[in-house]
XYZ file of C-alpha atoms in Angstrom:
515
model
C -72.824 -184.418 58.543
C -73.618 -184.479 54.833
C -71.189 -185.603 52.160
C -70.663 -182.113 50.725
C -69.763 -180.648 54.128
C -67.201 -183.411 54.682
C -65.551 -182.437 51.411
C -65.284 -178.826 52.556
C -63.678 -179.715 55.871
C -61.163 -182.034 54.233
C -60.098 -179.299 51.839
C -59.822 -176.754 54.619
C -57.615 -179.178 56.516
C -55.278 -179.401 53.540
C -55.043 -175.619 53.516
C -54.088 -175.535 57.190
C -51.445 -178.186 56.607
C -49.857 -176.130 53.863
C -49.757 -172.700 55.423
C -50.779 -172.846 59.056
C -53.476 -170.571 60.381
C -53.336 -167.670 57.972
C -55.431 -165.430 60.182
C -52.747 -165.482 62.866
C -49.670 -165.014 60.683
C -48.856 -161.344 60.086
C -45.871 -162.114 57.875
C -47.736 -164.391 55.433
C -50.525 -163.617 52.978
C -52.491 -166.580 51.614
C -54.557 -166.611 48.439
C -56.963 -169.432 47.632
C -57.810 -169.394 43.949
C -58.455 -171.373 40.802
C -55.468 -172.914 39.057
C -55.300 -170.879 35.869
C -52.594 -173.043 34.322
C -49.850 -175.457 35.305
C -47.379 -173.144 33.562
C -46.432 -169.595 34.536
C -44.931 -168.910 31.099
C -47.193 -166.275 29.493
C -46.566 -167.805 26.067
C -47.895 -171.214 27.147
C -51.532 -170.141 27.160
C -53.677 -167.065 27.833
C -54.454 -168.486 31.294
C -50.731 -168.658 32.086
C -50.311 -164.947 31.427
C -53.250 -164.085 33.673
C -51.939 -166.203 36.517
C -48.418 -164.794 36.423
C -49.772 -161.241 36.508
C -52.355 -161.901 39.216
C -49.903 -163.579 41.584
C -47.730 -160.468 41.836
C -44.817 -161.967 39.881
C -44.695 -159.807 36.766
C -45.610 -156.257 35.753
C -46.030 -154.443 32.452
C -44.978 -151.160 30.911
C -48.484 -149.826 31.626
C -51.400 -150.735 33.849
C -55.111 -149.998 33.593
C -56.751 -147.760 36.158
C -60.369 -148.183 37.287
C -61.646 -146.406 34.178
C -59.653 -148.708 31.849
C -57.241 -145.943 30.940
C -53.572 -146.914 30.770
C -51.211 -145.464 33.349
C -47.386 -145.611 33.145
C -45.783 -148.376 35.168
C -42.434 -149.857 34.129
C -42.457 -147.179 31.439
C -42.522 -143.636 32.804
C -42.707 -141.563 29.580
C -43.360 -142.257 25.919
C -43.776 -140.513 22.573
C -45.425 -141.453 19.275
C -45.258 -140.148 15.712
C -48.232 -138.488 13.994
C -49.092 -141.693 12.117
C -49.218 -143.601 15.415
C -46.958 -146.317 14.090
C -43.634 -145.520 15.809
C -43.767 -145.624 19.587
C -40.839 -144.858 21.897
C -41.029 -145.962 25.530
C -38.595 -144.848 28.202
C -38.067 -147.616 30.760
C -38.256 -146.390 34.320
C -34.835 -145.978 35.920
C -33.919 -147.905 39.042
C -36.166 -150.926 38.494
C -34.732 -154.390 39.085
C -36.002 -157.901 38.527
C -36.548 -159.896 41.711
C -33.184 -161.638 41.111
C -31.386 -158.277 41.275
C -30.826 -157.783 37.547
C -31.416 -154.277 36.197
C -34.496 -153.760 34.067
C -32.971 -152.474 30.837
C -34.464 -151.654 27.459
C -32.743 -154.778 26.125
C -34.422 -156.919 28.787
C -37.820 -155.515 27.817
C -37.198 -156.272 24.139
C -36.016 -159.785 25.014
C -39.272 -160.391 26.903
C -41.337 -159.256 23.910
C -39.283 -161.214 21.396
C -39.511 -164.390 23.465
C -43.305 -164.136 23.615
C -43.662 -163.634 19.857
C -41.035 -166.235 18.971
C -42.948 -168.814 20.976
C -46.080 -167.952 19.008
C -44.285 -168.126 15.652
C -42.766 -171.496 16.514
C -46.026 -172.932 17.875
C -44.417 -173.587 21.261
C -47.346 -172.112 23.127
C -51.025 -171.468 22.519
C -51.102 -167.796 23.537
C -51.506 -165.395 20.622
C -50.066 -161.970 21.511
C -50.459 -160.941 17.866
C -54.203 -160.964 18.536
C -53.720 -157.554 20.121
C -50.425 -156.220 18.769
C -48.548 -156.792 15.526
C -45.240 -155.020 15.088
C -42.692 -154.929 12.269
C -39.727 -153.956 14.418
C -38.731 -153.636 18.061
C -35.404 -152.244 19.213
C -33.626 -151.349 22.446
C -31.303 -148.443 23.155
C -29.709 -149.148 26.522
C -27.834 -145.849 26.470
C -31.120 -143.944 26.710
C -33.121 -146.893 28.136
C -35.685 -146.500 25.343
C -37.632 -149.240 23.566
C -38.922 -148.427 20.071
C -41.828 -150.385 18.624
C -42.821 -149.944 14.967
C -46.335 -151.283 14.533
C -47.805 -153.010 11.507
C -50.767 -150.629 11.536
C -51.747 -147.471 13.397
C -52.921 -147.962 16.985
C -55.166 -145.322 18.501
C -53.587 -146.006 21.908
C -50.862 -148.616 22.103
C -50.453 -147.973 25.833
C -53.789 -149.727 26.407
C -52.623 -152.733 24.433
C -49.438 -152.870 26.495
C -51.540 -152.866 29.672
C -52.693 -156.391 28.778
C -51.203 -159.195 30.886
C -49.628 -160.754 27.774
C -47.006 -158.032 27.907
C -45.739 -158.404 31.463
C -41.946 -158.163 31.438
C -39.976 -161.208 32.598
C -36.336 -162.215 32.701
C -36.269 -164.729 29.837
C -33.198 -166.421 31.311
C -35.270 -167.575 34.302
C -37.377 -170.744 34.520
C -40.335 -169.399 32.587
C -42.671 -172.314 33.263
C -42.131 -172.923 36.976
C -40.497 -169.805 38.433
C -40.347 -166.841 36.048
C -38.566 -163.794 37.394
C -40.371 -160.478 37.102
C -40.398 -157.054 38.722
C -43.494 -157.658 40.873
C -43.677 -157.538 44.677
C -43.236 -161.303 45.092
C -40.947 -163.990 43.675
C -41.505 -167.741 43.340
C -39.471 -169.960 45.677
C -41.379 -173.249 45.436
C -43.954 -174.379 42.894
C -45.867 -177.578 43.520
C -47.658 -177.683 40.202
C -51.477 -177.791 40.395
C -51.386 -177.872 44.226
C -49.781 -174.755 45.694
C -47.039 -172.200 45.294
C -44.802 -170.389 47.774
C -43.490 -166.901 47.083
C -41.322 -164.485 49.026
C -41.041 -160.732 49.225
C -39.064 -159.198 46.360
C -36.319 -157.407 48.263
C -35.535 -155.354 45.148
C -39.091 -154.096 44.637
C -39.116 -150.603 43.179
C -42.614 -149.386 44.023
C -42.793 -149.172 47.810
C -42.521 -151.564 50.735
C -43.843 -155.097 50.281
C -45.873 -155.688 53.480
C -45.712 -159.492 53.704
C -42.607 -161.619 53.958
C -44.327 -164.560 52.260
C -47.186 -165.183 49.871
C -48.771 -168.638 49.705
C -51.104 -169.630 46.907
C -53.368 -172.655 47.324
C -55.347 -173.875 44.357
C -58.998 -174.597 45.016
C -61.763 -174.677 42.435
C -65.058 -175.155 44.276
C -66.736 -171.892 45.270
C -68.185 -173.180 48.537
C -64.838 -174.696 49.535
C -63.241 -171.291 48.982
C -65.892 -169.645 51.143
C -65.409 -172.143 53.982
C -61.617 -171.800 53.792
C -61.951 -168.026 54.074
C -64.337 -168.306 57.030
C -61.985 -170.785 58.730
C -59.111 -168.291 58.269
C -57.133 -170.859 56.306
C -56.778 -168.243 53.583
C -56.881 -164.451 53.555
C -58.228 -163.921 50.040
C -60.256 -166.036 47.616
C -61.330 -165.469 44.044
C -64.612 -166.123 42.243
C -67.258 -166.855 44.851
C -70.099 -167.853 42.551
C -72.566 -169.577 44.877
C -75.266 -167.031 45.670
C -75.732 -167.876 49.372
C -71.983 -167.783 50.072
C -71.604 -164.461 48.280
C -74.568 -163.005 50.186
C -73.114 -164.092 53.531
C -69.673 -162.611 52.772
C -71.182 -159.332 51.575
C -73.254 -158.939 54.732
C -70.613 -159.979 57.287
C -68.391 -157.387 58.970
C -65.630 -160.002 59.094
C -65.120 -160.029 55.340
C -64.848 -157.673 52.386
C -66.002 -158.436 48.858
C -64.371 -156.499 46.036
C -66.399 -156.693 42.812
C -66.087 -155.193 39.361
C -68.574 -154.097 36.721
C -68.928 -156.911 34.234
C -66.905 -156.733 31.047
C -66.630 -160.533 30.966
C -68.702 -162.832 28.765
C -69.183 -166.547 29.254
C -69.708 -167.988 25.799
C -69.351 -171.283 23.992
C -67.404 -171.656 20.793
C -69.457 -173.563 18.231
C -67.446 -175.737 15.838
C -68.928 -174.864 12.441
C -67.042 -177.699 10.748
C -68.778 -180.359 12.836
C -72.374 -181.422 13.322
C -73.288 -177.892 14.425
C -72.314 -176.609 10.994
C -75.945 -177.367 10.138
C -77.673 -173.965 10.294
C -81.044 -175.277 11.498
C -79.545 -177.461 14.200
C -77.328 -174.637 15.441
C -80.260 -172.217 15.595
C -82.411 -174.774 17.421
C -79.646 -175.350 19.968
C -79.583 -171.648 20.837
C -83.392 -171.457 20.985
C -83.456 -174.363 23.447
C -81.113 -172.822 26.048
C -82.911 -171.024 28.879
C -80.312 -168.339 29.623
C -82.501 -166.386 32.053
C -83.180 -169.378 34.309
C -79.549 -170.464 34.226
C -78.370 -166.982 35.195
C -81.018 -166.016 37.734
C -82.007 -169.352 39.286
C -79.270 -171.929 38.699
C -76.505 -169.418 39.416
C -78.456 -167.133 41.733
C -77.802 -163.917 39.829
C -74.019 -164.218 39.659
C -74.454 -164.042 35.888
C -76.668 -161.758 33.809
C -78.283 -163.287 30.720
C -77.842 -161.681 27.311
C -77.739 -162.346 23.592
C -74.614 -160.510 22.380
C -70.928 -161.330 22.735
C -70.323 -157.933 24.377
C -72.017 -157.251 27.746
C -74.829 -154.745 28.033
C -72.640 -152.733 30.456
C -70.435 -151.670 27.518
C -71.378 -148.836 25.173
C -71.575 -150.814 21.938
C -75.262 -150.633 21.066
C -76.559 -153.599 23.049
C -80.102 -152.200 23.326
C -80.292 -151.793 19.539
C -79.506 -155.451 18.861
C -82.232 -157.956 17.972
C -82.091 -161.397 19.574
C -82.764 -163.970 16.851
C -82.877 -166.936 19.233
C -84.723 -166.041 22.461
C -85.589 -169.059 24.615
C -88.364 -171.019 22.867
C -88.312 -174.808 23.193
C -91.375 -175.402 21.041
C -89.969 -173.285 18.204
C -86.679 -175.177 18.449
C -88.497 -178.501 18.122
C -90.647 -177.232 15.255
C -87.615 -176.048 13.265
C -85.894 -179.403 13.725
C -89.039 -181.301 12.753
C -89.547 -179.148 9.654
C -85.950 -179.786 8.575
C -86.395 -183.548 8.992
C -84.039 -183.678 11.977
C -86.187 -186.121 13.913
C -85.998 -189.242 16.041
C -86.812 -192.069 13.632
C -85.996 -195.060 15.849
C -87.686 -193.948 19.056
C -84.536 -193.881 21.218
C -85.165 -190.259 22.220
C -82.310 -188.824 20.180
C -82.795 -186.931 16.917
C -80.810 -187.902 13.856
C -78.983 -185.930 11.204
C -77.841 -187.617 7.989
C -78.879 -190.980 9.424
C -76.861 -190.721 12.638
C -77.815 -189.829 16.211
C -76.873 -186.268 17.068
C -74.236 -186.314 19.792
C -72.528 -183.076 20.778
C -69.054 -183.126 22.315
C -69.187 -180.333 24.900
C -66.088 -179.374 26.894
C -65.935 -177.190 29.991
C -63.772 -176.416 32.999
C -64.620 -175.504 36.594
C -63.635 -171.859 36.782
C -66.376 -169.229 37.335
C -69.095 -171.914 37.499
C -68.670 -172.716 33.812
C -69.184 -176.389 34.620
C -72.551 -175.569 36.200
C -73.558 -173.511 33.166
C -72.534 -176.343 30.841
C -74.518 -178.902 32.841
C -77.630 -176.723 32.566
C -77.120 -176.232 28.816
C -76.715 -179.995 28.356
C -79.994 -180.603 30.207
C -81.779 -178.041 27.987
C -80.509 -179.758 24.842
C -81.519 -183.183 26.101
C -85.056 -181.800 26.356
C -85.204 -181.342 22.565
C -83.722 -184.753 21.765
C -80.042 -183.906 21.416
C -77.461 -186.051 23.170
C -74.654 -184.123 24.869
C -71.411 -185.675 26.032
C -70.109 -183.155 28.556
C -66.529 -183.336 29.788
C -65.305 -181.086 32.605
C -61.540 -180.761 32.177
C -58.651 -178.957 33.815
C -58.082 -175.519 32.290
C -54.885 -176.449 30.396
C -56.430 -179.526 28.749
C -59.561 -177.562 27.928
C -57.623 -174.767 26.257
C -55.442 -177.165 24.261
C -58.572 -178.867 22.933
C -60.035 -175.479 22.024
C -56.842 -174.505 20.186
C -56.899 -177.833 18.313
C -60.662 -177.561 17.632
C -61.422 -180.863 19.318
C -65.004 -180.055 20.305
C -68.507 -179.275 19.102
C -69.197 -176.828 21.918
C -66.510 -175.342 24.164
C -67.446 -172.964 26.972
C -65.084 -170.135 27.943
C -65.027 -166.984 30.028
C -63.285 -164.014 28.382
C -62.783 -160.378 29.218
C -64.192 -158.616 26.189
C -62.215 -155.372 26.417
C -58.810 -156.601 27.617
C -57.006 -153.729 25.892
C -59.717 -151.136 26.493
C -61.730 -152.084 23.409
C -63.239 -155.322 21.993
C -61.304 -155.401 18.703
C -59.060 -158.270 19.770
C -61.978 -160.201 21.260
C -64.035 -159.904 18.062
C -61.112 -161.437 16.173
C -62.385 -164.789 17.481
C -64.833 -164.862 14.559
C -62.723 -163.220 11.847
C -62.361 -165.715 9.002
C -58.650 -165.070 8.422
C -57.698 -165.204 12.089
C -55.624 -167.954 13.660
C -57.739 -167.672 16.800
C -60.976 -168.401 14.925
C -61.321 -171.681 16.788
C -64.917 -172.163 15.662
C -64.167 -172.088 11.925
C -66.876 -169.457 11.456
C -66.960 -167.744 8.058
C -68.971 -164.699 6.991
C -67.740 -162.363 4.239
C -69.568 -159.304 5.572
C -68.135 -159.888 9.039
C -64.614 -160.146 7.623
C -64.940 -156.961 5.564
C -66.289 -154.985 8.509
C -63.685 -156.396 10.877
C -60.887 -155.348 8.536
C -62.430 -151.877 8.393
C -62.511 -151.838 12.193
C -58.777 -152.574 12.318
C -58.086 -149.413 10.309
C -60.656 -147.187 12.042
C -59.435 -144.870 14.794
C -62.570 -142.704 15.093
C -64.353 -143.925 18.231
C -67.915 -143.294 16.987
C -67.255 -145.087 13.717
C -65.723 -147.946 15.685
C -68.901 -148.261 17.748
C -71.066 -148.444 14.623
C -68.923 -151.208 13.174
C -68.824 -153.116 16.453
C -72.606 -153.008 16.806
C -73.046 -154.419 13.298
C -70.465 -157.157 13.918
C -72.402 -158.261 16.989
C -75.659 -158.423 15.050
C -74.074 -160.567 12.344
C -72.957 -163.086 14.959
C -76.477 -163.143 16.422
C -78.123 -163.561 13.017
C -75.803 -166.435 12.084
C -76.157 -168.203 15.452
C -72.376 -168.087 15.317
C -71.742 -168.603 19.024
C -73.618 -169.420 22.220
C -73.638 -166.546 24.710
C -74.116 -167.914 28.213
C -74.123 -164.657 30.197
C -72.081 -161.853 31.709
C -70.147 -162.473 34.907
C -69.107 -160.012 37.593
C -65.738 -161.018 39.031
C -64.968 -160.774 42.740
C -62.225 -161.160 45.323
C -63.294 -161.814 48.904
C -60.965 -161.197 51.822
C -60.646 -161.253 55.586
C -61.484 -157.801 56.963
C -58.138 -157.826 58.786
C -56.504 -157.429 55.370
C -56.855 -154.150 53.466
C -56.040 -153.018 49.949
C -57.729 -155.920 48.157
C -59.458 -154.706 44.996
C -60.861 -156.333 41.872
C -59.676 -154.107 39.018
C -62.014 -153.673 36.079
C -59.243 -155.207 33.971
C -59.160 -158.192 36.400
C -55.410 -158.251 35.892
C -53.195 -157.563 38.927
C -54.662 -159.039 42.099
C -51.671 -159.306 44.436
C -49.997 -155.935 44.873
C -47.877 -154.180 47.482
C -51.034 -152.266 48.471
C -52.413 -155.373 50.201
C -51.387 -155.270 53.850
C -52.650 -155.989 57.369
C -55.437 -153.607 58.359
C -54.375 -150.925 60.814
C -57.252 -151.383 63.258
């Protein structure tokens, strides 16, 4: 038995010890997935918000359908003024939090205010203002209406409110370990970074919750997830990224694989205030990375290579863009040589300003980002650049990104989390507090500000295409590829879907199959 297979069996044994044989327990649903964050408080980090939504704990006023259009959820009706700056949302009657408290307009406002207060006071690293800035929010419990006055017009605020940042929680609950929401399940035990136990929300408003219990077991390795699913230690797993495992699950009648069209980009922030602030070095780095081989061979087609921050599946002019840095090792070396960025002492590492070039590269395991980073590091070593790669847990990684403690930092982001890429493109806006790369370009800033004011869809597309080309021309960021997310499940479970928004995984629609 090889070493890798031993590791798989050990992990599967841990799963059995935690939850018993999932395949034989009709009252318990078990999810094996990556640990998005050690906190369930949506303000703590973007990953925290995603986890709390995906685990069936919290819900929002709206939810995306499969065409990324917002549908009413905790809000049942709304109205907006002609200027699209004053929005009134009626909160659905009869909804309760999982602790039995009524969902009131005041509770919704408290949830919003908590999230934004945490951002203002730097108590978390999530930035809800990336997608929504408001000047006033008020509750009228007599009519159960929440009024939001926005800082600027929003073409469709309901799409923004479909984002997982805006799930509604009881702010008097333990926000980090056991937040109370209106979802189908509630937290009863949270062993941080290991597992979590949830129970059926007896107050759930939107139909019967099929399972009495929900167990979540954190596992990062894709092959371990696949083996755990095959061993019936878990019912559902996320992010199978190894090509042979994904192929087997797709072809087997014993399992279902739910996949979504890619709107997700794996990219690396480039710190423009560090060594990679040198334009020639940054361009050479991008020229040296063999995206096609990494996507098609190293990752077996789980990723699709590309040059722009927005995937080619989105209608933002991808085919009109010009790739300034297609893979070309010899050109990368020639540019470095011409700029005098050479190895003068024969140790195999090029020097800049008299010092060896050493790039601090940070990654985390989720969605094979560690594998991508390892391949990138190998490509850069081939042109004489030393890379110190650190694979971290997701919380540590994100904190280092937020504090700009890196030269390269790989991430995986949904690019249209509110139905458009405006918030995502803010990552490179010079005046933004989420511009973690320190990138500055006056034309980009002017066009981005115009985009914020533009509500005509065709004009938006023109601006977005130009913004992408500017980032390409400046070698502003490293695009690693476009990932298609998946959830794999035992065929004896039905109702498992991977929404295009990738937001709400565990729902009351997941139940034992009827056959």
